[in-house]
Short mmCIF file of C-alpha atoms in Angstrom, two decimals:
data_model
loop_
_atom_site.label_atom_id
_atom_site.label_comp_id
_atom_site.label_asym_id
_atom_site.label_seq_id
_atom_site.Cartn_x
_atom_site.Cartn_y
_atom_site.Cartn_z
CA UNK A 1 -49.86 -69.35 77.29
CA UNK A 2 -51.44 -65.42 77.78
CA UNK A 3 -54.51 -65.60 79.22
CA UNK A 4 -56.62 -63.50 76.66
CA UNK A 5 -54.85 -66.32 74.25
CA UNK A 6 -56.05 -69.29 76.18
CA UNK A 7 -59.43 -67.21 76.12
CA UNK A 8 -59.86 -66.91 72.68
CA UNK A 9 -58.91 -70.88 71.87
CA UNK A 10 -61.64 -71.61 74.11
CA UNK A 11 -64.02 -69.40 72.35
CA UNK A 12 -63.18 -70.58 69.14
CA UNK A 13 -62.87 -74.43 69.76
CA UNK A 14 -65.97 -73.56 71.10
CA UNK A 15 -67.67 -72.58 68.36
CA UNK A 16 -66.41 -75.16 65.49
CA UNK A 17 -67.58 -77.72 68.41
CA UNK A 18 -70.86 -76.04 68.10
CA UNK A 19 -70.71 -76.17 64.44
CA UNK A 20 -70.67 -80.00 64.27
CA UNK A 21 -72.79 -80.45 66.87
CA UNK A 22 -75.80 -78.20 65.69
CA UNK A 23 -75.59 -78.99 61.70
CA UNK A 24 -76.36 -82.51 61.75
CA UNK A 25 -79.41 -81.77 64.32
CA UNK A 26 -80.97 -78.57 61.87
CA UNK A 27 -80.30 -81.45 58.97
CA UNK A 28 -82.28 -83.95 61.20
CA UNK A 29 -84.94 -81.15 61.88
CA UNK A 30 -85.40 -81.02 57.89
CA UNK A 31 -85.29 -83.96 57.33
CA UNK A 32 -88.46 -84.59 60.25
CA UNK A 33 -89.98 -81.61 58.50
CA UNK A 34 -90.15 -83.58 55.34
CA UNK A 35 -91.24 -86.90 56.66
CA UNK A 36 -94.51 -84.83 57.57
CA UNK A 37 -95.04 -84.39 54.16
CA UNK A 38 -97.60 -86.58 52.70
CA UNK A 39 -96.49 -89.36 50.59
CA UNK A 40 -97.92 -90.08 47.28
CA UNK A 41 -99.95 -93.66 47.43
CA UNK A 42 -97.78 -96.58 46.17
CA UNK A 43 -100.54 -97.66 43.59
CA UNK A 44 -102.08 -94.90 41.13
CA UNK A 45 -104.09 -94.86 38.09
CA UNK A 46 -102.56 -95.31 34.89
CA UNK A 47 -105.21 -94.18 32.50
CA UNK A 48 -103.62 -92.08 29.62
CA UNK A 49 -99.86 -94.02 30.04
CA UNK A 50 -98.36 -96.22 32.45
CA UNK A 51 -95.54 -93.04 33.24
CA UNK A 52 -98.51 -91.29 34.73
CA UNK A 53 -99.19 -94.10 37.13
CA UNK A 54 -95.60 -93.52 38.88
CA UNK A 55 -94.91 -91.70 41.56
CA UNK A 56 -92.65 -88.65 41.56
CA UNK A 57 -92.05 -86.21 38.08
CA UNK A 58 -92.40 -87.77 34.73
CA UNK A 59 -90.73 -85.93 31.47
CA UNK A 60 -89.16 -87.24 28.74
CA UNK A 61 -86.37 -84.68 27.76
CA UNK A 62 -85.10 -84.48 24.15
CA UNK A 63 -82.78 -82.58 22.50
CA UNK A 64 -82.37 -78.63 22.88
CA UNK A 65 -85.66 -79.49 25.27
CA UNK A 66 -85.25 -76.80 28.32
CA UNK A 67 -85.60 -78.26 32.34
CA UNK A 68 -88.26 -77.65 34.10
CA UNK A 69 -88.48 -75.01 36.51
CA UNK A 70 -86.96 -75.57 40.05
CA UNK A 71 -88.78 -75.45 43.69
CA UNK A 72 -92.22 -76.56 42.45
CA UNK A 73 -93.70 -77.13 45.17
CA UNK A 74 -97.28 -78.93 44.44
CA UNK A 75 -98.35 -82.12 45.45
CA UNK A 76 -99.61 -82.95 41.87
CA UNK A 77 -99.03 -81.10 38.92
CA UNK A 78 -99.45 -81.41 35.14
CA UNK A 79 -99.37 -79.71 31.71
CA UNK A 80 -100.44 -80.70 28.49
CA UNK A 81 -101.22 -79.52 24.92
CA UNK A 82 -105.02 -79.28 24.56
CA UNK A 83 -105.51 -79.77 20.68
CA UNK A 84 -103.40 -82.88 20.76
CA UNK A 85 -103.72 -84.43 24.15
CA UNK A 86 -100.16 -85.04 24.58
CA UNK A 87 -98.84 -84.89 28.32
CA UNK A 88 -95.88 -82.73 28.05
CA UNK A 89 -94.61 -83.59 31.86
CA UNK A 90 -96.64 -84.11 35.30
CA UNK A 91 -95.60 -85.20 39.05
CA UNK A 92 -97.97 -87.99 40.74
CA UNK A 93 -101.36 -86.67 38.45
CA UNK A 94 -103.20 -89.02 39.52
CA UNK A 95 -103.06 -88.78 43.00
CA UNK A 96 -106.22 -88.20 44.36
CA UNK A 97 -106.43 -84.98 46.35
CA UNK A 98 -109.24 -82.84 47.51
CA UNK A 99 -109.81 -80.38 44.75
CA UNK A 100 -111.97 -77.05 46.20
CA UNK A 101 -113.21 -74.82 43.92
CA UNK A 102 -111.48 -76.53 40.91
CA UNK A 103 -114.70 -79.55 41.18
CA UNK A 104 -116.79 -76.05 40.14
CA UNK A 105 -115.64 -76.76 36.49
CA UNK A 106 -117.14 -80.30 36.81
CA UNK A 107 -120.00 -78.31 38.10
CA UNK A 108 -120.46 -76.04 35.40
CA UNK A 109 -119.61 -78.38 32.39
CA UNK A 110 -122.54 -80.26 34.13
CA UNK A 111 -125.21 -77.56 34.88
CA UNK A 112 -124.43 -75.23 32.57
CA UNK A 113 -126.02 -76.77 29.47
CA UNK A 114 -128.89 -77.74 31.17
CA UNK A 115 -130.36 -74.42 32.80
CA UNK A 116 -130.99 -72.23 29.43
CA UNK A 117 -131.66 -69.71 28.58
CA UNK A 118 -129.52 -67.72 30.96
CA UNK A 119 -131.90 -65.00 30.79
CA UNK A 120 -133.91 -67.10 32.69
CA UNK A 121 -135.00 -65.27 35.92
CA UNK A 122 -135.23 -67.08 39.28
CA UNK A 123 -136.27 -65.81 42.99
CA UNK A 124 -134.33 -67.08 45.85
CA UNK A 125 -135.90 -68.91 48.83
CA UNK A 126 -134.22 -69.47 52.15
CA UNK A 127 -134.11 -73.11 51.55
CA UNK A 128 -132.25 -72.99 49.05
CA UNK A 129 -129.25 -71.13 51.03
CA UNK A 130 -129.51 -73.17 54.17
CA UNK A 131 -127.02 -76.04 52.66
CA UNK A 132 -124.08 -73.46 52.00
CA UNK A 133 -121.05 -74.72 54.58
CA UNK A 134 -119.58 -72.79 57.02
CA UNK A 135 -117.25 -70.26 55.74
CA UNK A 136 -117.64 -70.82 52.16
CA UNK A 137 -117.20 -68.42 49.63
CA UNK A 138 -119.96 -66.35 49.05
CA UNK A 139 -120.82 -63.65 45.74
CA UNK A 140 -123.72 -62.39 48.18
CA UNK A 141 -126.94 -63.55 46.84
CA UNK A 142 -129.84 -62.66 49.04
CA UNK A 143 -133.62 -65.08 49.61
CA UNK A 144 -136.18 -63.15 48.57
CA UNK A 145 -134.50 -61.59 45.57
CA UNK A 146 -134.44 -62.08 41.57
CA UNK A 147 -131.23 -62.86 39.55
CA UNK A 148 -131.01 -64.27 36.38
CA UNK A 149 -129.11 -67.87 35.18
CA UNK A 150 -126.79 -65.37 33.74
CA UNK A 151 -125.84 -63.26 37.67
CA UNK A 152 -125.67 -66.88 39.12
CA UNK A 153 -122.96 -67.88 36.75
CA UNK A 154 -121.33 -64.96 37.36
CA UNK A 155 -120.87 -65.02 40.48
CA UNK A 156 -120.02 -69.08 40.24
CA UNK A 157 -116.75 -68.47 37.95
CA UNK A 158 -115.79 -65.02 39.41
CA UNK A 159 -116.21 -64.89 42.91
CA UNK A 160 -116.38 -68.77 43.03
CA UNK A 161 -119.75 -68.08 44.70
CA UNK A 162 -120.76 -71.64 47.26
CA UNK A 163 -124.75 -69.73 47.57
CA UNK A 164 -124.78 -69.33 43.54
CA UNK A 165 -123.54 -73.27 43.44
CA UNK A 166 -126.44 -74.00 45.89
CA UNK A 167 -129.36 -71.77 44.10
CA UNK A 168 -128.37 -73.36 40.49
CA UNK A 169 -128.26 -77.02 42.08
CA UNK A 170 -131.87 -76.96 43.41
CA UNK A 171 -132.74 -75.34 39.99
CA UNK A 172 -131.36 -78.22 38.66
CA UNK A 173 -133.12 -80.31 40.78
CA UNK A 174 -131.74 -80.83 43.90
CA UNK A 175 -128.13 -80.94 45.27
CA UNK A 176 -128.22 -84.56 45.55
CA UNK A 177 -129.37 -84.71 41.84
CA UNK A 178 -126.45 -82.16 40.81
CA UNK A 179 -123.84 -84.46 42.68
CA UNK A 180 -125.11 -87.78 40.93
CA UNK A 181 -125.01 -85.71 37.54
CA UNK A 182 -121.54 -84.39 38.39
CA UNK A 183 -120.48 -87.78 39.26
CA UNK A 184 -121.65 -89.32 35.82
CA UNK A 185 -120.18 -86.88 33.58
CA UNK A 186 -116.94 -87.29 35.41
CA UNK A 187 -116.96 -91.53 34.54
CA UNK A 188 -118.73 -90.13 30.58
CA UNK A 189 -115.55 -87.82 30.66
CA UNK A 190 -113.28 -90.41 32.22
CA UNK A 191 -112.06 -88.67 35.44
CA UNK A 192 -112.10 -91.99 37.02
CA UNK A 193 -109.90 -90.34 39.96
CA UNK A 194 -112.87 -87.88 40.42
CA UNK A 195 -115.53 -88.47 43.57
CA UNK A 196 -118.36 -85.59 43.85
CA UNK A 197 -119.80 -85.44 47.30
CA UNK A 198 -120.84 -81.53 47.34
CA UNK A 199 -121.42 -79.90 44.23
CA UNK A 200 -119.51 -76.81 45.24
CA UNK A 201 -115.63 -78.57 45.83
CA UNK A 202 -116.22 -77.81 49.60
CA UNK A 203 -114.90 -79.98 51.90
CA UNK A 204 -116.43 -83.22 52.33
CA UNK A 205 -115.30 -86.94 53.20
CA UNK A 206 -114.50 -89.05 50.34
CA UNK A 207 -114.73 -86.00 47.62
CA UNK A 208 -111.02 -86.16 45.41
CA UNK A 209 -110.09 -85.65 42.32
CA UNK A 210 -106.62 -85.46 40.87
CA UNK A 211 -104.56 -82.80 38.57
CA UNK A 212 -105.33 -85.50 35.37
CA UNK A 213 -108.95 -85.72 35.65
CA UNK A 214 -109.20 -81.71 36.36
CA UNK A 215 -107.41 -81.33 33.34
CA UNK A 216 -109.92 -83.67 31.34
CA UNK A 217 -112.69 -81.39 32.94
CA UNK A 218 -111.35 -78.13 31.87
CA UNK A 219 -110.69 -79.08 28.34
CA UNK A 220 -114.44 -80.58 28.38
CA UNK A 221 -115.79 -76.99 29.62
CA UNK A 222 -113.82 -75.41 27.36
CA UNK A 223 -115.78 -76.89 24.61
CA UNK A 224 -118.44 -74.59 25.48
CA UNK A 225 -119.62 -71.34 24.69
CA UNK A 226 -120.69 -69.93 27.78
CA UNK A 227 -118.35 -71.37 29.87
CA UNK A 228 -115.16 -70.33 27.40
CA UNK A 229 -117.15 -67.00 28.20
CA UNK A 230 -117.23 -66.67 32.08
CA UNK A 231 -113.77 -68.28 32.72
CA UNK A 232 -112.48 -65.23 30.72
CA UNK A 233 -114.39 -62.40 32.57
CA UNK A 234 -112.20 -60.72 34.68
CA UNK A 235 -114.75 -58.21 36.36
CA UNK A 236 -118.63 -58.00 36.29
CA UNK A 237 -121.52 -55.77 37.86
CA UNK A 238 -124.04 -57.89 40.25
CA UNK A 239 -127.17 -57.81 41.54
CA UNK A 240 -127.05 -55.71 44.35
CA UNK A 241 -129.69 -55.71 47.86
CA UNK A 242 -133.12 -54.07 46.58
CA UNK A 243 -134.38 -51.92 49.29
CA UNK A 244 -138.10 -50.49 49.20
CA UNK A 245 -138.60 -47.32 47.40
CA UNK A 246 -135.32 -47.37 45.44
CA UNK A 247 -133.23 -48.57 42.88
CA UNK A 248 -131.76 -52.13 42.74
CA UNK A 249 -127.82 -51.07 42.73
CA UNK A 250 -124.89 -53.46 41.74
CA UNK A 251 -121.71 -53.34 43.09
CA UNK A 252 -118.80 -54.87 41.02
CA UNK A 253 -117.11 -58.33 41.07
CA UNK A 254 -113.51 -59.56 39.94
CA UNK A 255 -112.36 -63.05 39.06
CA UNK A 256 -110.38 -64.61 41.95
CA UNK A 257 -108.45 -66.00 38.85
CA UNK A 258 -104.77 -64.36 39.48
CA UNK A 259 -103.50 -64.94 36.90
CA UNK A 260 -106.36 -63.24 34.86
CA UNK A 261 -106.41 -60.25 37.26
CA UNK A 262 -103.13 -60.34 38.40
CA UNK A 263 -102.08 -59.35 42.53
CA UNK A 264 -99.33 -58.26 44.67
CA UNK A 265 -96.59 -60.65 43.68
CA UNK A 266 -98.06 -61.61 40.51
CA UNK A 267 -98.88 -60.33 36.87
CA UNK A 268 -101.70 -61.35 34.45
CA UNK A 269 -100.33 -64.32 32.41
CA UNK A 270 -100.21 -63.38 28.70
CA UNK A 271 -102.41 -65.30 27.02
CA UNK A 272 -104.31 -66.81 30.00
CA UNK A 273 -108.04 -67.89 29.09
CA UNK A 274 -108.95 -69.45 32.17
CA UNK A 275 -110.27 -71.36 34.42
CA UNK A 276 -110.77 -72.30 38.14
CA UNK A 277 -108.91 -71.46 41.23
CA UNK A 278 -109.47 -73.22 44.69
CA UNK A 279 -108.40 -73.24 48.46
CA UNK A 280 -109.67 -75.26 51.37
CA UNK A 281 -108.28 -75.68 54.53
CA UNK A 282 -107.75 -79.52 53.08
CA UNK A 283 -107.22 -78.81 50.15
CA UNK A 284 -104.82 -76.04 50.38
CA UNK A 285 -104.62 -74.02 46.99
CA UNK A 286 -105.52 -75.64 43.57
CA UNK A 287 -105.67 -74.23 40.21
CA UNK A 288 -106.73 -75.05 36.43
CA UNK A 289 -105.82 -73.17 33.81
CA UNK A 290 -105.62 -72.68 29.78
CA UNK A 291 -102.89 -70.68 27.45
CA UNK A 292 -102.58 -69.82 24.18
CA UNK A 293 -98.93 -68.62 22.53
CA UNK A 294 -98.26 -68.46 19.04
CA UNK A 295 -100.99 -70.81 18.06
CA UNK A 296 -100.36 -73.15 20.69
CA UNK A 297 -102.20 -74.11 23.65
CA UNK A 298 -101.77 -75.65 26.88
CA UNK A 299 -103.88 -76.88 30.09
CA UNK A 300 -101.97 -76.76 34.05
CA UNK A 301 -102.98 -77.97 36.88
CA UNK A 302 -101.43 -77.39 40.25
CA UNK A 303 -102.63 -78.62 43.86
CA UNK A 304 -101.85 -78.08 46.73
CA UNK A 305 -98.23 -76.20 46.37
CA UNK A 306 -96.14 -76.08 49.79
CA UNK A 307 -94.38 -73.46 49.01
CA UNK A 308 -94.68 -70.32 51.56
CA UNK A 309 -94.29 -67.26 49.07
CA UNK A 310 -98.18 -65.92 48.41
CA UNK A 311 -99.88 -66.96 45.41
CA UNK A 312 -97.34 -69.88 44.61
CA UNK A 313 -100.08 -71.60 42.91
CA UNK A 314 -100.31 -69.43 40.29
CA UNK A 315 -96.57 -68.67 40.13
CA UNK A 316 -95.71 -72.63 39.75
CA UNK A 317 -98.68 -72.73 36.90
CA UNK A 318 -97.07 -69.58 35.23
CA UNK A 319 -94.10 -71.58 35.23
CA UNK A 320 -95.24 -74.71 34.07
CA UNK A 321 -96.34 -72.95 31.34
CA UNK A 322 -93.58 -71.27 30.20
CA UNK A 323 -91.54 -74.51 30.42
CA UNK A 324 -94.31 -76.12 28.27
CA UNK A 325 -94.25 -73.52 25.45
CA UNK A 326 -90.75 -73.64 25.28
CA UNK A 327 -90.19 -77.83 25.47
CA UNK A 328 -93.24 -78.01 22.96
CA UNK A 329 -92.04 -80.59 20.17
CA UNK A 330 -88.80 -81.19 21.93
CA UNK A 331 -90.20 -83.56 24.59
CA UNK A 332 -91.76 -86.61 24.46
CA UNK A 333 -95.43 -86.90 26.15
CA UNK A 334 -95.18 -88.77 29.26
CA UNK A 335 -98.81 -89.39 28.02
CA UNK A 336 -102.23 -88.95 26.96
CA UNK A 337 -105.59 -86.89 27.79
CA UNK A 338 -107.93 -89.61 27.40
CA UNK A 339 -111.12 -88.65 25.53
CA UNK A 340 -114.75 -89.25 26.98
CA UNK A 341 -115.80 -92.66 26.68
CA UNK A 342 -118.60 -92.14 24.25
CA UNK A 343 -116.14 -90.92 21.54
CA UNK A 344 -113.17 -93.27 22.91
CA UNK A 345 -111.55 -94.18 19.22
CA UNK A 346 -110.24 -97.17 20.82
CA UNK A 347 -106.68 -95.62 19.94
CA UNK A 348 -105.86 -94.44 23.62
CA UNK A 349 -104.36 -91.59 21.69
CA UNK A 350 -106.46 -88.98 23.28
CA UNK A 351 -109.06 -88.70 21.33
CA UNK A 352 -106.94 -86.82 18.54
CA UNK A 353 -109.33 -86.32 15.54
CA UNK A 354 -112.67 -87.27 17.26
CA UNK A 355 -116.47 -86.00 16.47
CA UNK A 356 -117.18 -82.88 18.39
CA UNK A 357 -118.81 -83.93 21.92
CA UNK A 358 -122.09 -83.34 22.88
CA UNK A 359 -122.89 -79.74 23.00
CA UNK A 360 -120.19 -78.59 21.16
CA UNK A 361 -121.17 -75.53 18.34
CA UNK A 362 -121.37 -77.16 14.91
CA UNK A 363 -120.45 -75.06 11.76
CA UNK A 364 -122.13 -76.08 8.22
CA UNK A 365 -121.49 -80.11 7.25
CA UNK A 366 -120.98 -80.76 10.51
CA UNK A 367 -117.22 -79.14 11.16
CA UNK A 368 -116.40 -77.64 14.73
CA UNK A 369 -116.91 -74.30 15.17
CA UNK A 370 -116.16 -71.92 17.82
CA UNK A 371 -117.37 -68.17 19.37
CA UNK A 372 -115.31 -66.45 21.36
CA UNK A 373 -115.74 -64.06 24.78
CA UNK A 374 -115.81 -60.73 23.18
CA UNK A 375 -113.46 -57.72 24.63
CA UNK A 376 -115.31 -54.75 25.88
CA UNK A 377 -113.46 -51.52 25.36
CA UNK A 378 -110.46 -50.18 28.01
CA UNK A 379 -109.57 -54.07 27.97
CA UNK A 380 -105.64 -54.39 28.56
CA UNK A 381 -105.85 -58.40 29.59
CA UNK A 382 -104.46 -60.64 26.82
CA UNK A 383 -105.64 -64.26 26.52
CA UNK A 384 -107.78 -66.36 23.75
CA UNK A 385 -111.26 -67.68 23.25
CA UNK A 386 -111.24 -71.31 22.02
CA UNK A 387 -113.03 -74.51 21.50
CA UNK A 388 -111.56 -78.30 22.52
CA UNK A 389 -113.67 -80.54 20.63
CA UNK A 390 -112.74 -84.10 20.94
CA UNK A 391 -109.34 -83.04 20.92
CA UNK A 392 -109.37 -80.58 18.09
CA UNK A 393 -108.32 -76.97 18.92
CA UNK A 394 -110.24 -74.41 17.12
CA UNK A 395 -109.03 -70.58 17.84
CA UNK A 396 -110.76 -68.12 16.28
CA UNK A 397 -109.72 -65.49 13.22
CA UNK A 398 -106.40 -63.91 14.58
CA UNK A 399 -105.94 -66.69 17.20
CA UNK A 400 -105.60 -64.20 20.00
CA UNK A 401 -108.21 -62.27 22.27
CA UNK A 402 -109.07 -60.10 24.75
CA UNK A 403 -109.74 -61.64 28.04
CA UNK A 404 -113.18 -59.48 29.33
CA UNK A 405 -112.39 -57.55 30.77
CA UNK A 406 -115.91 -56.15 31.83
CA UNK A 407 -119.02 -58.22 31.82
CA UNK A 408 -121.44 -57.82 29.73
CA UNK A 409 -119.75 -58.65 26.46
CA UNK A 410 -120.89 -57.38 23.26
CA UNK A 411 -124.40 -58.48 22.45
CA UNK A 412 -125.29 -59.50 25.67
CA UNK A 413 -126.30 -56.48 27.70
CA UNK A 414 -128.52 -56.57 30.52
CA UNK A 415 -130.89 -54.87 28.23
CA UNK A 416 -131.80 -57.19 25.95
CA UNK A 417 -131.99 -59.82 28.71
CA UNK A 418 -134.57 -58.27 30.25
CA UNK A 419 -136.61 -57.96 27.08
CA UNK A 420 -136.52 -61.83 26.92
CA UNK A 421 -137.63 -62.68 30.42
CA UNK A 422 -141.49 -64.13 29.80
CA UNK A 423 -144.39 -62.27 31.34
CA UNK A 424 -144.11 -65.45 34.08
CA UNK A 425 -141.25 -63.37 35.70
CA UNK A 426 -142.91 -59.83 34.52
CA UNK A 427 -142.00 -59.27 38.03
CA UNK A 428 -138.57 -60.35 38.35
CA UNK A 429 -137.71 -58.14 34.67
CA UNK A 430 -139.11 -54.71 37.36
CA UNK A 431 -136.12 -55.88 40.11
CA UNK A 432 -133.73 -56.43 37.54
CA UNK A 433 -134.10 -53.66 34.80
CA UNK A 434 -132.58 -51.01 37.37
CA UNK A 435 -129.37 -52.69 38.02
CA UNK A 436 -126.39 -51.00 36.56
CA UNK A 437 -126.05 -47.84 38.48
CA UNK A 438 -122.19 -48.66 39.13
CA UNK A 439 -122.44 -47.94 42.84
CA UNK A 440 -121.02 -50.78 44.88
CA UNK A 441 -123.86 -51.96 47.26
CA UNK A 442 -123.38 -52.09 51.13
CA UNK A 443 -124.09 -55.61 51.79
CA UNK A 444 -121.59 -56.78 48.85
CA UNK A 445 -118.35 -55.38 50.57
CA UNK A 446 -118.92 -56.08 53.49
CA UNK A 447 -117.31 -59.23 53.09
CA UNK A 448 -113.97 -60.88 55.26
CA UNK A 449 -111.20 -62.10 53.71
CA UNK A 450 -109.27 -65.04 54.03
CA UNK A 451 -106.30 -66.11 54.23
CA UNK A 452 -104.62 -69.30 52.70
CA UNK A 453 -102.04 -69.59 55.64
CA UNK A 454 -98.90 -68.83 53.71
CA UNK A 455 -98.80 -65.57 53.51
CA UNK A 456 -101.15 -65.06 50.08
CA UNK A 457 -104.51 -63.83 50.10
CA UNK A 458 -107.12 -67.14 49.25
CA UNK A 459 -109.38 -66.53 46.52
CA UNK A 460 -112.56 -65.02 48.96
CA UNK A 461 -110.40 -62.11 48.96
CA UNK A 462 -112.79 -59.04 47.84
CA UNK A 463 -115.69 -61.73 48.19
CA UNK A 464 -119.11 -60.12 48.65
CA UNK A 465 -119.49 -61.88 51.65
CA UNK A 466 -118.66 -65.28 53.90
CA UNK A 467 -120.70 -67.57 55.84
CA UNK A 468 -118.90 -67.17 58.78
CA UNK A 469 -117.34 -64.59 60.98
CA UNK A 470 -113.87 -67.42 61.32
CA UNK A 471 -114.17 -69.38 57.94
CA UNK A 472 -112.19 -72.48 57.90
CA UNK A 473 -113.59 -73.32 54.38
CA UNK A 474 -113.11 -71.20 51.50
CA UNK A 475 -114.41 -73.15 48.20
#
């Protein structure tokens, strides 16, 4: 045989030897890769139906009903119709996960009610600031200055804020009091999986929740008023450093909501009305959020995606919800969003038809009634304002509105909040009534961002400022 002949066998054999050789050891690599995954626990809750205690992806297919989408990544996931409860499809929801910022909704649906009115006016003290963790998220309040209820909000639901959490939590009375109030309202709304140890979703020991019970928690929030209002603000002005001899300035915040604002990689979601985002370096990414589409509306959760493509989170939720508007009345739920114990029927049918919970806006004779986040003008964001009462969906006149766009909505200018401010905070009322210039302050861009470790941008991206120089924790 040639020599160039008895070369080129060689080379050959060579490499189909290699072939057979190196497949089976990349297949073993993946297959190592995906033993490192963590495992779902054998034994989960099965409040709401016994598929949701199983492990792995639970949907009931009927006929003409569409798959759901591929490569979803998350650990836990779930989506569900908010007037009726029903579980359209989930994957191990009650596996109890750390949730990051997503436990601020629990926060909120808490607090909120309790610290009125928002025009209240409040001076920080350095006390109050020294609890905020390492590397937390930050909207850049600063001690010795005024902001009102209304700023701290703000910056808890936009820029998902871990000093605003703190300042609101020892107005509520403590952060230990905040945690055992967050902790009862979770059992009251049946988010058994849920257990608060900070009251801002930053890491701690012990502190879960799971994709089910966040779900619960947004659909109690969204009962709300105020809170329907801030989880649809896309952008707002805040309270800016005051600095002797001039003007208070603000400088402008944006919702770390994606899929409100929308990113590199990923659009606003038509008819998005909220709510929470999250990342931790436990938790990883998590996200809650609420749709409406041709009268219909849904709740997603998502936690802790593996996927490597940036903002996957909200990408997987996006799809979820597509999938669920299109399967809607051609699946069969998987199960039920249990209602809060005090108006539990006894039906375990998710509360379908119950009185309006506690807080909830009342029309005449009692009937549910809801308000909505008014658009500001130059808005181009689509979503809906809505109540969930006791499982009834109410959407307002047309069904559809304007996410804000810019804060402050109509009839709630900084203006007439200052006029209501008592003569107890005469002083406070002088800091704030020169805010609004529109100049983005120093000390609230100066900010680092993070990054979630997969190539996306976490949500302290923009943030006014961190705790630390090398955050590990961004809640």
């Amino acid at each position: 045989m040639p020599a160039l002949k008895k070369i080129a066998l060689t080379i050959t054999s060579a490499a189909l030897l290699s072939g057979f050789v190196l497949s089976p050891a990349a297949a073993a690599d993946k297959d190592k890769s995906d033993d490192k995954q963590p495992k779902p626990p054998s034994t989960m809750s099965s409040l709401g139906g016994e598929q949701l205690g199983k492990a792995g992806t639970q949907v009931n297919l009927g006929p003409g009903a569409p798959v759901l989408p591929k490569k979803l990544s998350g650990r836990s996931w779930i989506v569900a119709d908010a007037e009726s409860g029903d579980v359209l499809a989930a994957h191990n929801s009650h596996w109890r996960l750390p949730p990051a910022s997503t436990l601020k909704m629990l926060f909120a649906d808490t607090v909120l009610p309790a610290l009125q009115p928002t025009t209240l006016a409040h001076k920080v003290t350095e006390n109050e600031l020294s609890g905020v963790g390492e590397g937390s998220s930050l909207v850049g309040i600063k001690e010795d200055h005024t902001y009102t209820v209304h700023d701290l909000w703000l910056g808890v639901f936009l820029r998902s804020g871990n000093d605003a959490v703190h300042v609101l939590s020892e107005m509520y009375g403590g952060v230990q009091k905040t945690v055992d109030a967050m902790q009862a309202h979770a059992e009251e709304l049946q988010a058994l999986d849920t257990v608060v140890v900070s009251p801002d979703g930053y890491d701690a020991p012990r502190q879960v929740s799971s994709a089910y019970d966040l779900t619960l928690i947004a659909r109690s929030g969204m009962q709300k008023k105020d809170f329907r209002e801030y989880a649809a603000t896309a952008s707002a002005d805040f309270p800016g450093e005051k600095k002797k001899g001039k003007k208070r300035e603000s400088f402008e915040i944006s919702n770390t909501n994606r899929l409100i604002t929308g990113d590199i990689g990923v659009d606003p979601y038509q008819g998005i009305a909220g709510v929470k985002n999250g990342y931790t370096t436990h938790a990883g990414n998590t996200f809650t959020g609420v749709a409406e589409r041709n009268g219909r509306v849904l709740l997603v959760t998502v936690m802790n995606p593996s996927a490597e493509e940036s903002h996957a989170v909200y990408k997987e939720a996006a799809h979820l919800l597509d999938w669920g508007f299109a399967a809607s009345g051609k699946v069969a739920p998987v199960g039920q969003l249990v209602p809060p114990r005090s108006l539990d029927t006894g039906t375990g049918i998710g509360g379908k038809g119950a009185t309006p919970a506690a807080g909830a806006v009342q029309g005449p004779g009692g009937q549910a009634k809801a308000t909505h986040a008014s658009a500001s003008n130059g808005s181009s964001g689509v979503g809906t304002a809505l109540a969930i009462i006791g499982g009834l969906l109410v959407v307002l006149a047309a069904a559809v509105f304007l996410v804000n766009r810019r804060w402050p909505i109509a009839g709630r200018t900084r203006g007439t909040e200052s006029d209501a401010v008592t003569a107890e905070t005469k002083d406070a009322e002088e800091t704030e009534a020169d805010e609004g210039a529109g100049k983005a302050a120093k000390n609230g861009e100066d900010g680092k961002s993070g990054e979630d470790g997969k190539g996306g941008k976490d949500e302290t991206e923009g943030a006014g400022a961190t705790a630390s120089a090398a955050p590990t924790d961004k809640s």
